[in-house]
Coordinates of C-alpha atoms in Angstrom, one line a residue:
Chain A
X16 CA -2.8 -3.9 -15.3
X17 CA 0.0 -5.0 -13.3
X18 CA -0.6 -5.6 -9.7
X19 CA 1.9 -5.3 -6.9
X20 CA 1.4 -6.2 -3.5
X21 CA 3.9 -4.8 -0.1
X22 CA 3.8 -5.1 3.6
X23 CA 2.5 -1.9 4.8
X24 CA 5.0 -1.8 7.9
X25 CA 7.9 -3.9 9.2
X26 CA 10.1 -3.1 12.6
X27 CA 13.6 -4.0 13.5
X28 CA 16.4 -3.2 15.3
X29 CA 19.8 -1.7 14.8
X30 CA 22.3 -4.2 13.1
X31 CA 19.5 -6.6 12.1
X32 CA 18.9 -7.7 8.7
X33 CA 15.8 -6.4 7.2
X34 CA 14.2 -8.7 3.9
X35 CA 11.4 -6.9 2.4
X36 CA 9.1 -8.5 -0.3
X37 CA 7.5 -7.1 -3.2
X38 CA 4.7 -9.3 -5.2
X39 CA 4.0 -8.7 -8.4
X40 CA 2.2 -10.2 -11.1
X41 CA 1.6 -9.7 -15.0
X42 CA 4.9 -7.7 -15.3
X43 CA 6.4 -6.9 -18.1
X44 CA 9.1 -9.6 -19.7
X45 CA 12.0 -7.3 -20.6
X46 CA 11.8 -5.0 -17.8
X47 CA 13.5 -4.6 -14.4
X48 CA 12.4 -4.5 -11.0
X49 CA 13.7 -1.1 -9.1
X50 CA 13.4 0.0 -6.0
X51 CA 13.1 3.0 -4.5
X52 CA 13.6 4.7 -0.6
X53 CA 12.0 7.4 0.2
X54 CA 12.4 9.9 3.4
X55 CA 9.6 12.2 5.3
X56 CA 9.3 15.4 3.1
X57 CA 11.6 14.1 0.9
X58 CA 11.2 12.5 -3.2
X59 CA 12.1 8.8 -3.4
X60 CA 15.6 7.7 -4.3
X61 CA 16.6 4.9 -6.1
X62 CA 18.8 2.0 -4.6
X63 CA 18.9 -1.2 -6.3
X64 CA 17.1 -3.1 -9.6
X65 CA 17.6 -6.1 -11.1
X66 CA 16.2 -8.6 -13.9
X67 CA 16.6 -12.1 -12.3
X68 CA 18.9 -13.8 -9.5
X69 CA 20.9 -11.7 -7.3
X70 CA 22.2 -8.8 -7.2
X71 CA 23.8 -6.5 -4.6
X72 CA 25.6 -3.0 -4.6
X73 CA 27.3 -1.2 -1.6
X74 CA 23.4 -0.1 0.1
X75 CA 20.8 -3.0 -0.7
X76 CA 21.0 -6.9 -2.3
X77 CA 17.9 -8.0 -4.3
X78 CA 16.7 -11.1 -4.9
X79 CA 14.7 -12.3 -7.8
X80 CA 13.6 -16.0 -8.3
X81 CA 13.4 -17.4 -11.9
X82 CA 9.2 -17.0 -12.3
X83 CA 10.1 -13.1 -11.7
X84 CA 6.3 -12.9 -9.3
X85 CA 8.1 -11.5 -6.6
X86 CA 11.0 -9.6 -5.2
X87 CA 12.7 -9.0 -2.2
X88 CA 14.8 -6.3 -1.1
X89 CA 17.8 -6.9 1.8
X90 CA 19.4 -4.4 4.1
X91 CA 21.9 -5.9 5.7
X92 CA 22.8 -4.6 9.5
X93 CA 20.3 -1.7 9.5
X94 CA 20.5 1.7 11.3
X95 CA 18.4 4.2 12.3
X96 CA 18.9 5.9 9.0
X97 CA 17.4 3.2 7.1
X98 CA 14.0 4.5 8.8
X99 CA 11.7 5.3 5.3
X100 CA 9.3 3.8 3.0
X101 CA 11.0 1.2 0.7
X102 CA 8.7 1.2 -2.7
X103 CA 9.2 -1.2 -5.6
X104 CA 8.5 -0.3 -9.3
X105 CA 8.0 -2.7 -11.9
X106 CA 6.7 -2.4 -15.5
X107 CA 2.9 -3.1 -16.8
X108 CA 2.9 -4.7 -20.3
X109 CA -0.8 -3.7 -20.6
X110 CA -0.8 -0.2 -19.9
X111 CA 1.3 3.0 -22.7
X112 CA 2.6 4.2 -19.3
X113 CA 4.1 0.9 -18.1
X114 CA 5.2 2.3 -14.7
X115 CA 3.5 1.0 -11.2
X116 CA 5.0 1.7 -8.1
X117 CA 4.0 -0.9 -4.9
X118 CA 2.1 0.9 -2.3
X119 CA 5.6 1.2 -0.1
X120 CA 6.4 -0.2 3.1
X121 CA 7.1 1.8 6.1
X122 CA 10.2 0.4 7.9
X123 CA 10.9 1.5 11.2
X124 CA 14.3 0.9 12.9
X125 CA 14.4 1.2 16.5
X126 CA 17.7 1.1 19.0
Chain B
X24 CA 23.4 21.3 -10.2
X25 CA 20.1 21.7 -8.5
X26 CA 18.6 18.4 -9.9
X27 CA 15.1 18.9 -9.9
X28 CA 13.2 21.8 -8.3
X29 CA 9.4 22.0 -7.8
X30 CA 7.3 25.2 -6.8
X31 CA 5.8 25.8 -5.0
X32 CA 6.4 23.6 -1.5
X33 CA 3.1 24.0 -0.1
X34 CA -0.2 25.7 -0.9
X35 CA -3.4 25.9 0.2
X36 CA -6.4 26.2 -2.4
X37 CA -10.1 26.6 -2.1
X38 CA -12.6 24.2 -4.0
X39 CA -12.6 25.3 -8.1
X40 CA -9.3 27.7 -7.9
X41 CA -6.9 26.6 -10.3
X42 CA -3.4 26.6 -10.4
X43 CA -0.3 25.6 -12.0
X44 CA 2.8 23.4 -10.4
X45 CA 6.4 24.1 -11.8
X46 CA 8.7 21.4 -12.3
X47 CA 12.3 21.9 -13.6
X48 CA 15.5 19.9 -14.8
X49 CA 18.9 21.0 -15.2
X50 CA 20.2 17.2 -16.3
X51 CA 19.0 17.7 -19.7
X52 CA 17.1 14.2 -19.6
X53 CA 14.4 13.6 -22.0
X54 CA 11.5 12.5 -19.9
X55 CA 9.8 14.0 -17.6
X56 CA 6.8 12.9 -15.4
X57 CA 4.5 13.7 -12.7
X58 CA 3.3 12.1 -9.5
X59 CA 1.0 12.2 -6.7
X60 CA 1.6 10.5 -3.5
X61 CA -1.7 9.4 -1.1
X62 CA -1.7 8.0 2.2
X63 CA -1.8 3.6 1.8
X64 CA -1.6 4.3 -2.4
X65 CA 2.1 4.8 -3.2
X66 CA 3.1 7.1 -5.8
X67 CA 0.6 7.1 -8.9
X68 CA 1.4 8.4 -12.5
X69 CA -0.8 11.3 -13.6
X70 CA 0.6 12.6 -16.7
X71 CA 4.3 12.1 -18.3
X72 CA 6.1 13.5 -21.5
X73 CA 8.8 12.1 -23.0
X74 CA 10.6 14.9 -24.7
X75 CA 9.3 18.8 -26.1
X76 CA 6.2 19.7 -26.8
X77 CA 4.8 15.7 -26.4
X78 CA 2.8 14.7 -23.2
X79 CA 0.3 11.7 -22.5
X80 CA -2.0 10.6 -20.1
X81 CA -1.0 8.4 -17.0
X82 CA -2.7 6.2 -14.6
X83 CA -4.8 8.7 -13.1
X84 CA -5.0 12.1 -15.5
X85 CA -8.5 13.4 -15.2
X86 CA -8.6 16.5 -13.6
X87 CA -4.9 17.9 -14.4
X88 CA -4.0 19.3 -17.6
X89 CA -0.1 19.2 -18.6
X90 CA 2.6 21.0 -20.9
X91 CA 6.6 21.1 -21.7
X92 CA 7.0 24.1 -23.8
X93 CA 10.6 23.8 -22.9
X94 CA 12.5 20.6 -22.1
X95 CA 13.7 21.4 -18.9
X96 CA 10.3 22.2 -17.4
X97 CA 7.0 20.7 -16.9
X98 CA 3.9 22.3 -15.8
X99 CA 0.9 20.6 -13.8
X100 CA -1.9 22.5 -14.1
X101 CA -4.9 22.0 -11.9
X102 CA -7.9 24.2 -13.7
X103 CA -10.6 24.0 -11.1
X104 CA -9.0 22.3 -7.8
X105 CA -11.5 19.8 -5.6
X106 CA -10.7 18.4 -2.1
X107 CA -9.9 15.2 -3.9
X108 CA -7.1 16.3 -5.1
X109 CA -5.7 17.3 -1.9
X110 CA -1.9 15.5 -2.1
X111 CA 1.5 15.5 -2.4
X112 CA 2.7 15.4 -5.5
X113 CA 6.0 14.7 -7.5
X114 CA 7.9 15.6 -10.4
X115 CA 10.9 13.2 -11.8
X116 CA 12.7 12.7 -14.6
X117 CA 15.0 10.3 -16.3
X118 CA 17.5 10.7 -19.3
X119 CA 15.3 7.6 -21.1
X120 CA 16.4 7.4 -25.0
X121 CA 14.0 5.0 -26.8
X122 CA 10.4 5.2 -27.3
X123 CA 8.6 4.5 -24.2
X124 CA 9.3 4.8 -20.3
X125 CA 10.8 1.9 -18.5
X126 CA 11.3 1.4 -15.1
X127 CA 15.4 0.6 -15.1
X128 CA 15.7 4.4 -16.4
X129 CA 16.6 5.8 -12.9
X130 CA 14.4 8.1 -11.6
X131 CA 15.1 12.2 -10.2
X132 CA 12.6 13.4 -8.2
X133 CA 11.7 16.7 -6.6
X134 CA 11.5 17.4 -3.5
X135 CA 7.1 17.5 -3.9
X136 CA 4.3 19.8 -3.5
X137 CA 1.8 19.7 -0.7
X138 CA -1.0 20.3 -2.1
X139 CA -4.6 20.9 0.1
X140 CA -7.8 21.7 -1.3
X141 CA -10.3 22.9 1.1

């Protein structure tokens, strides 16, 4: 089974940038790596994937080195509203199901 | 367009009651699966179906029994509830064509049960 490993809290402040890793091992080769935010109460959301390299859109960036072990999510300037639980999802080669979600990391954004 | 709607949002159930969690789609996508979220675990796949009348067996399955009788709905059925089973869980789905789930297919989810078992 894949394995993926998260911080299980980080804290920053407004405007600061925020890099969050995601470790993950025995993934599966043609698969991407997604990420997902979630809110209290709420479902998660998706905001960024990726295969390798970098790759940014208008919320998140995400980085992905060439061995594909690990990933790491960047929000640039943060606010307040970034406050959630930031959860990657990567693929299982071993398993029919072939979805694991990381155990999500609690980011808190203070003033 | 609603998305996707779970019922109900909260319920309270007594050790070996059963009952059933509704879970409906109006994007027409294919799959459908179902989640359930624990304190320090993330979100963990109990059972998923990828189209009609098909359904299989996630990471964690024993205990819940699942259908899709229609396409845009998928039931979670909990046939004789134990406190372990007190969570919150989550219904998504993604408009996946091909044969098996992958992780790039974005995925919809509800907006979750909360589920306790007493």
């Amino acid at each position: 089974l894949a394995k993926t490993t998260q911080p299980i809290s980080m804290d920053s402040y407004e405007g600061q940038e925020v890099n969050i890793t995601c470790s993950h091992n025995n993934i599966a080769t043609n698969d991407y790596i997604t990420w997902y935010q979630q809110f209290p109460s709420q479902g998660p959301r998706f905001i960024i994937q990726g295969y390798k390299t970098k790759v940014t859109n208008e919320v998140a960036s995400l980085f992905i080195p060439a061995d594909r072990k690990s990933s790491t999510l960047s929000l640039p300037r943060v606010s307040l509203s970034d406050t959630a639980v930031y959860y990657c999802l990567v693929g299982d080669p071993f398993s029919s199901y072939k979805l694991i979600f990381g155990s999500g990391t609690r980011l808190l954004v203070r003033p | 367009n609603a998305g996707v709607t779970q019922t109900p949002k909260f319920r309270v159930l007594k050790t070996g009651q059963s009952m059933t969690l509704l879970c409906a789609q109006d994007m027409n996508h294919e799959y459908m699966y179902w989640y359930r979220q624990d304190p320090g675990m993330g979100l963990r796949l109990i059972h998923y179906s990828v189209g009609e009348g098909t359904t299989a067996k996630g990471e964690v399955p024993d205990g819940y029994n699942v259908s899709r009788l229609k396409k845009q709905n998928f039931l979670l059925g909990l046939e004789s509830a134990a406190p372990s089973q007190t969570s919150v869980y989550f219904c998504a789905s993604t408009s996946s064509p091909g044969d098996r789930v992958l992780p790039q297919e974005t995925q919809y989810f509800g907006p979750g049960t909360r589920l306790l078992v007493l």
